[in-house]
Amino acid sequence: MQRVTTRNAAFQQWEALLTNRTKRHRAGETLVQGVRPITLAVESGWTVRTWLVDADRSLSSWAHAMLDRVRTQRFAVSSELMRELGGKDDDAPELLAVVATPPDDLGRIATGRRAGGDDDAAFLGVVLDRPTSPGNVGTVARSLDAFGGGGLVVAGHAADPYDPRAVRASTGSIFSVPTVRVPAGRDVLDWVAAQRSAGVPLTLLGTDEHGDVELADHDLTGPTLVLTGNETSGLSAGWREACDVMVRIPMLGSASSLNAASATTVVLYEAVRQRRAR
């Protein structure tokens, strides 16, 4: 293994993957921190291009297992530099991974039913319309993973799902749930039209505090794509027009609205509750 003890060109490249979305996109890579995110990236079949290993400590059995499972380029990095890349002031990670990011292709999201064809298997996905918070993107990915969702689309000028803050908020679920970035809503609507032509009756469901139907009163057992708006301005006019239904979540306290990720999680839970009850 090549040893890295100074902020050389290689270190600067890894650091840029953490801080510069343009360089992440250009390189087609992201730097993954944390035991669970790294484990899920490997278990989900993502390509690890480079391992960064703490040169100044003995590795755990988990780290050895990861290195044995994916044999690729390795760098032995000083603890001081690993601490800078690890995002924690008080501790240096023993292992970091440079992972290749997949193409932004909506074809990666499969809308068909799983084997068995039961109602529990109907597609459930989310479109985030111009989200500004990486934490919200990661939290929605985590909720989708928890509730068996099939895909996440991040539409428009938006937070990057491969931002370290999004990956951390997802606790690695961003690697388990197919996640695709698209420049505009029209790309998604064309994809929805193609799914419908192929026989998948996708319902586009928007959320709004003034929605026409209360969430629990709408049938969520069929293939559903949940549309969640920007944290400040909500869904754009174009998305609202595209929705088949706008639902509202009952609010009993003084809060006027829910956080975008919280509202999305409530809808996903209700969908799973209805499907299990049915």
Tab-separated table of N, CA and C in Angstrom, residues 4-105:
chain	number	residue	atom	x	y	z
A	4	VAL	N	0.268	7.671	2.717
A	4	VAL	CA	-0.018	9.088	2.545
A	4	VAL	C	0.057	9.760	3.912
A	5	THR	N	1.017	10.655	4.070
A	5	THR	CA	1.193	11.336	5.353
A	5	THR	C	1.124	12.853	5.212
A	6	THR	N	0.997	13.346	3.987
A	6	THR	CA	0.899	14.789	3.752
A	6	THR	C	-0.342	15.075	2.896
A	7	ARG	N	-0.713	16.331	2.851
A	7	ARG	CA	-1.886	16.723	2.055
A	7	ARG	C	-1.485	16.823	0.585
A	8	ASN	N	-1.151	15.677	0.033
A	8	ASN	CA	-0.682	15.636	-1.352
A	8	ASN	C	-1.869	15.670	-2.313
A	9	ALA	N	-1.593	15.451	-3.596
A	9	ALA	CA	-2.656	15.545	-4.606
A	9	ALA	C	-3.753	14.518	-4.373
A	10	ALA	N	-3.382	13.314	-3.966
A	10	ALA	CA	-4.388	12.277	-3.718
A	10	ALA	C	-5.306	12.684	-2.566
A	11	PHE	N	-4.700	13.196	-1.485
A	11	PHE	CA	-5.510	13.632	-0.339
A	11	PHE	C	-6.456	14.758	-0.753
A	12	GLN	N	-5.955	15.705	-1.523
A	12	GLN	CA	-6.793	16.830	-1.952
A	12	GLN	C	-7.964	16.349	-2.812
A	13	GLN	N	-7.739	15.314	-3.601
A	13	GLN	CA	-8.812	14.756	-4.415
A	13	GLN	C	-9.881	14.116	-3.516
A	14	TRP	N	-9.467	13.368	-2.495
A	14	TRP	CA	-10.433	12.741	-1.577
A	14	TRP	C	-11.201	13.814	-0.805
A	15	GLU	N	-10.485	14.854	-0.399
A	15	GLU	CA	-11.117	15.941	0.336
A	15	GLU	C	-12.166	16.639	-0.540
A	16	ALA	N	-11.871	16.800	-1.816
A	16	ALA	CA	-12.812	17.436	-2.736
A	16	ALA	C	-14.085	16.622	-2.885
A	17	LEU	N	-13.992	15.310	-2.784
A	17	LEU	CA	-15.188	14.472	-2.872
A	17	LEU	C	-16.153	14.747	-1.724
A	18	LEU	N	-15.623	15.224	-0.613
A	18	LEU	CA	-16.459	15.551	0.543
A	18	LEU	C	-17.078	16.938	0.441
A	19	THR	N	-16.391	17.850	-0.216
A	19	THR	CA	-16.783	19.257	-0.125
A	19	THR	C	-17.258	19.881	-1.431
A	20	ASN	N	-17.003	19.241	-2.560
A	20	ASN	CA	-17.262	19.866	-3.852
A	20	ASN	C	-18.136	18.962	-4.720
A	21	ARG	N	-19.429	19.299	-4.840
A	21	ARG	CA	-20.342	18.432	-5.592
A	21	ARG	C	-19.968	18.365	-7.071
A	22	THR	N	-19.453	19.462	-7.630
A	22	THR	CA	-19.068	19.455	-9.041
A	22	THR	C	-17.978	18.429	-9.292
A	23	LYS	N	-17.001	18.368	-8.385
A	23	LYS	CA	-15.915	17.401	-8.557
A	23	LYS	C	-16.404	15.980	-8.309
A	24	ARG	N	-17.385	15.816	-7.390
A	24	ARG	CA	-17.985	14.488	-7.203
A	24	ARG	C	-18.640	14.018	-8.491
A	25	HIS	N	-19.425	14.894	-9.104
A	25	HIS	CA	-20.136	14.542	-10.330
A	25	HIS	C	-19.153	14.251	-11.455
A	26	ARG	N	-18.138	15.093	-11.562
A	26	ARG	CA	-17.165	14.942	-12.644
A	26	ARG	C	-16.390	13.633	-12.502
A	27	ALA	N	-16.027	13.294	-11.272
A	27	ALA	CA	-15.271	12.063	-11.032
A	27	ALA	C	-16.160	10.830	-11.027
A	28	GLY	N	-17.459	11.032	-10.794
A	28	GLY	CA	-18.352	9.877	-10.669
A	28	GLY	C	-18.035	9.063	-9.430
A	29	GLU	N	-17.652	9.756	-8.360
A	29	GLU	CA	-17.249	9.080	-7.122
A	29	GLU	C	-17.766	9.844	-5.910
A	30	THR	N	-17.839	9.146	-4.795
A	30	THR	CA	-18.087	9.792	-3.515
A	30	THR	C	-17.257	9.093	-2.456
A	31	LEU	N	-16.949	9.797	-1.382
A	31	LEU	CA	-16.176	9.232	-0.278
A	31	LEU	C	-17.145	8.832	0.824
A	32	VAL	N	-17.135	7.565	1.201
A	32	VAL	CA	-18.110	7.030	2.143
A	32	VAL	C	-17.471	6.878	3.514
A	33	GLN	N	-18.153	7.445	4.522
A	33	GLN	CA	-17.700	7.401	5.907
A	33	GLN	C	-18.652	6.537	6.729
A	34	GLY	N	-18.130	5.812	7.706
A	34	GLY	CA	-18.983	5.114	8.655
A	34	GLY	C	-19.127	3.630	8.367
A	35	VAL	N	-19.262	2.857	9.442
A	35	VAL	CA	-19.336	1.401	9.325
A	35	VAL	C	-20.566	0.972	8.529
A	36	ARG	N	-21.742	1.464	8.919
A	36	ARG	CA	-22.960	1.015	8.241
A	36	ARG	C	-23.027	1.473	6.784
A	37	PRO	N	-22.762	2.757	6.469
A	37	PRO	CA	-22.777	3.143	5.062
A	37	PRO	C	-21.799	2.341	4.197
A	38	ILE	N	-20.591	2.124	4.695
A	38	ILE	CA	-19.623	1.344	3.919
A	38	ILE	C	-20.125	-0.080	3.730
A	39	THR	N	-20.639	-0.679	4.801
A	39	THR	CA	-21.141	-2.049	4.715
A	39	THR	C	-22.277	-2.164	3.714
A	40	LEU	N	-23.226	-1.222	3.757
A	40	LEU	CA	-24.366	-1.275	2.843
A	40	LEU	C	-23.930	-1.032	1.397
A	41	ALA	N	-22.953	-0.148	1.198
A	41	ALA	CA	-22.453	0.079	-0.160
A	41	ALA	C	-21.868	-1.209	-0.733
A	42	VAL	N	-21.093	-1.913	0.083
A	42	VAL	CA	-20.479	-3.167	-0.369
A	42	VAL	C	-21.548	-4.234	-0.575
A	43	GLU	N	-22.445	-4.394	0.394
A	43	GLU	CA	-23.471	-5.437	0.296
A	43	GLU	C	-24.445	-5.181	-0.852
A	44	SER	N	-24.622	-3.906	-1.213
A	44	SER	CA	-25.540	-3.565	-2.296
A	44	SER	C	-24.872	-3.598	-3.665
A	45	GLY	N	-23.604	-3.963	-3.698
A	45	GLY	CA	-22.919	-4.168	-4.962
A	45	GLY	C	-22.307	-2.936	-5.601
A	46	TRP	N	-22.170	-1.852	-4.836
A	46	TRP	CA	-21.522	-0.664	-5.392
A	46	TRP	C	-20.031	-0.935	-5.571
A	47	THR	N	-19.441	-0.283	-6.553
A	47	THR	CA	-18.034	-0.506	-6.862
A	47	THR	C	-17.138	0.346	-5.971
A	48	VAL	N	-16.342	-0.312	-5.147
A	48	VAL	CA	-15.343	0.393	-4.340
A	48	VAL	C	-14.080	0.525	-5.184
A	49	ARG	N	-13.714	1.757	-5.482
A	49	ARG	CA	-12.532	1.989	-6.300
A	49	ARG	C	-11.255	2.062	-5.475
A	50	THR	N	-11.380	2.600	-4.249
A	50	THR	CA	-10.190	2.790	-3.413
A	50	THR	C	-10.555	2.615	-1.946
A	51	TRP	N	-9.713	1.910	-1.219
A	51	TRP	CA	-9.822	1.847	0.249
A	51	TRP	C	-8.791	2.785	0.856
A	52	LEU	N	-9.211	3.554	1.862
A	52	LEU	CA	-8.283	4.359	2.659
A	52	LEU	C	-8.232	3.726	4.046
A	53	VAL	N	-7.046	3.352	4.462
A	53	VAL	CA	-6.866	2.600	5.699
A	53	VAL	C	-6.014	3.420	6.667
A	54	ASP	N	-6.434	3.460	7.924
A	54	ASP	CA	-5.638	4.144	8.948
A	54	ASP	C	-4.317	3.410	9.110
A	55	ALA	N	-3.227	4.100	8.817
A	55	ALA	CA	-1.909	3.467	8.846
A	55	ALA	C	-1.363	3.296	10.249
A	56	ASP	N	-1.985	3.936	11.249
A	56	ASP	CA	-1.385	4.001	12.576
A	56	ASP	C	-2.149	3.200	13.627
A	57	ARG	N	-2.985	2.239	13.187
A	57	ARG	CA	-3.746	1.457	14.160
A	57	ARG	C	-3.976	0.055	13.636
A	58	SER	N	-4.315	-0.842	14.559
A	58	SER	CA	-4.696	-2.198	14.177
A	58	SER	C	-6.151	-2.186	13.733
A	59	LEU	N	-6.443	-2.879	12.670
A	59	LEU	CA	-7.781	-2.872	12.122
A	59	LEU	C	-8.671	-3.899	12.814
A	60	SER	N	-9.960	-3.586	12.863
A	60	SER	CA	-10.944	-4.490	13.452
A	60	SER	C	-11.250	-5.637	12.493
A	61	SER	N	-11.963	-6.624	13.004
A	61	SER	CA	-12.364	-7.751	12.151
A	61	SER	C	-13.294	-7.276	11.040
A	62	TRP	N	-14.140	-6.259	11.332
A	62	TRP	CA	-15.026	-5.719	10.295
A	62	TRP	C	-14.211	-5.130	9.153
A	63	ALA	N	-13.203	-4.308	9.472
A	63	ALA	CA	-12.385	-3.687	8.434
A	63	ALA	C	-11.666	-4.748	7.603
A	64	HIS	N	-11.118	-5.754	8.263
A	64	HIS	CA	-10.452	-6.829	7.527
A	64	HIS	C	-11.433	-7.543	6.608
A	65	ALA	N	-12.670	-7.742	7.090
A	65	ALA	CA	-13.687	-8.415	6.268
A	65	ALA	C	-14.017	-7.601	5.024
A	66	MET	N	-14.122	-6.273	5.176
A	66	MET	CA	-14.402	-5.418	4.027
A	66	MET	C	-13.245	-5.468	3.015
A	67	LEU	N	-12.022	-5.390	3.519
A	67	LEU	CA	-10.862	-5.405	2.631
A	67	LEU	C	-10.727	-6.740	1.912
A	68	ASP	N	-11.074	-7.818	2.605
A	68	ASP	CA	-11.010	-9.144	1.980
A	68	ASP	C	-12.123	-9.325	0.955
A	69	ARG	N	-13.273	-8.740	1.235
A	69	ARG	CA	-14.426	-8.922	0.353
A	69	ARG	C	-14.248	-8.155	-0.962
A	70	VAL	N	-13.680	-6.943	-0.874
A	70	VAL	CA	-13.453	-6.142	-2.078
A	70	VAL	C	-11.964	-5.846	-2.183
A	71	ARG	N	-11.326	-6.511	-3.092
A	71	ARG	CA	-9.890	-6.331	-3.256
A	71	ARG	C	-9.647	-5.306	-4.362
A	72	THR	N	-9.190	-4.148	-3.953
A	72	THR	CA	-8.963	-3.054	-4.896
A	72	THR	C	-7.828	-2.194	-4.370
A	73	GLN	N	-7.558	-1.087	-5.006
A	73	GLN	CA	-6.469	-0.197	-4.614
A	73	GLN	C	-6.618	0.262	-3.163
A	74	ARG	N	-5.492	0.274	-2.436
A	74	ARG	CA	-5.496	0.709	-1.037
A	74	ARG	C	-4.429	1.773	-0.801
A	75	PHE	N	-4.770	2.701	0.112
A	75	PHE	CA	-3.796	3.675	0.577
A	75	PHE	C	-3.746	3.617	2.094
A	76	ALA	N	-2.553	3.607	2.648
A	76	ALA	CA	-2.364	3.698	4.093
A	76	ALA	C	-2.198	5.173	4.443
A	77	VAL	N	-3.178	5.725	5.157
A	77	VAL	CA	-3.245	7.165	5.415
A	77	VAL	C	-3.024	7.418	6.899
A	78	SER	N	-2.265	8.442	7.232
A	78	SER	CA	-1.979	8.739	8.632
A	78	SER	C	-3.270	9.038	9.390
A	79	SER	N	-3.253	8.777	10.692
A	79	SER	CA	-4.442	9.004	11.516
A	79	SER	C	-4.901	10.450	11.461
A	80	GLU	N	-3.963	11.377	11.431
A	80	GLU	CA	-4.320	12.794	11.389
A	80	GLU	C	-5.136	13.120	10.144
A	81	LEU	N	-4.692	12.599	8.998
A	81	LEU	CA	-5.401	12.874	7.750
A	81	LEU	C	-6.721	12.100	7.685
A	82	MET	N	-6.741	10.887	8.232
A	82	MET	CA	-7.997	10.120	8.266
A	82	MET	C	-9.036	10.850	9.113
A	83	ARG	N	-8.579	11.484	10.193
A	83	ARG	CA	-9.514	12.242	11.038
A	83	ARG	C	-10.137	13.390	10.229
A	84	GLU	N	-9.342	14.055	9.423
A	84	GLU	CA	-9.866	15.148	8.603
A	84	GLU	C	-10.893	14.636	7.591
A	85	LEU	N	-10.633	13.485	7.024
A	85	LEU	CA	-11.545	12.935	6.023
A	85	LEU	C	-12.766	12.263	6.650
A	86	GLY	N	-12.633	11.878	7.912
A	86	GLY	CA	-13.713	11.135	8.564
A	86	GLY	C	-14.846	11.990	9.067
A	87	GLY	N	-14.617	13.295	9.178
A	87	GLY	CA	-15.691	14.192	9.581
A	87	GLY	C	-15.938	14.267	11.073
A	88	LYS	N	-15.090	13.645	11.875
A	88	LYS	CA	-15.245	13.700	13.329
A	88	LYS	C	-13.967	14.262	13.935
A	89	ASP	N	-14.121	15.229	14.811
A	89	ASP	CA	-12.953	15.872	15.405
A	89	ASP	C	-12.257	14.989	16.431
A	90	ASP	N	-13.033	14.107	17.072
A	90	ASP	CA	-12.480	13.366	18.212
A	90	ASP	C	-11.975	11.976	17.870
A	91	ASP	N	-12.154	11.537	16.638
A	91	ASP	CA	-11.758	10.172	16.323
A	91	ASP	C	-11.427	10.052	14.846
A	92	ALA	N	-10.482	9.166	14.543
A	92	ALA	CA	-10.127	8.896	13.149
A	92	ALA	C	-10.734	7.561	12.750
A	93	PRO	N	-11.420	7.489	11.605
A	93	PRO	CA	-11.976	6.214	11.163
A	93	PRO	C	-10.861	5.257	10.768
A	94	GLU	N	-11.103	3.973	10.944
A	94	GLU	CA	-10.095	2.999	10.539
A	94	GLU	C	-10.150	2.711	9.047
A	95	LEU	N	-11.314	2.985	8.441
A	95	LEU	CA	-11.491	2.643	7.034
A	95	LEU	C	-12.455	3.626	6.369
A	96	LEU	N	-12.102	4.091	5.180
A	96	LEU	CA	-12.970	4.909	4.341
A	96	LEU	C	-12.973	4.294	2.949
A	97	ALA	N	-14.045	4.570	2.188
A	97	ALA	CA	-14.159	3.978	0.856
A	97	ALA	C	-14.460	5.044	-0.182
A	98	VAL	N	-13.730	5.024	-1.275
A	98	VAL	CA	-14.070	5.829	-2.445
A	98	VAL	C	-14.896	4.936	-3.358
A	99	VAL	N	-16.157	5.321	-3.556
A	99	VAL	CA	-17.125	4.468	-4.245
A	99	VAL	C	-17.580	5.147	-5.531
A	100	ALA	N	-17.710	4.363	-6.598
A	100	ALA	CA	-18.224	4.885	-7.864
A	100	ALA	C	-19.725	5.091	-7.761
A	101	THR	N	-20.201	6.247	-8.216
A	101	THR	CA	-21.639	6.518	-8.204
A	101	THR	C	-22.244	6.053	-9.531
A	102	PRO	N	-23.455	5.480	-9.487
A	102	PRO	CA	-24.067	4.940	-10.703
A	102	PRO	C	-24.616	6.048	-11.589
A	103	PRO	N	-24.938	5.738	-12.840
A	103	PRO	CA	-25.506	6.752	-13.741
A	103	PRO	C	-26.892	7.174	-13.274
A	104	ASP	N	-27.256	8.406	-13.583
A	104	ASP	CA	-28.587	8.913	-13.234
A	104	ASP	C	-29.577	8.488	-14.315
A	105	ASP	N	-29.998	7.234	-14.195
A	105	ASP	CA	-30.870	6.611	-15.189
A	105	ASP	C	-32.136	6.132	-14.486
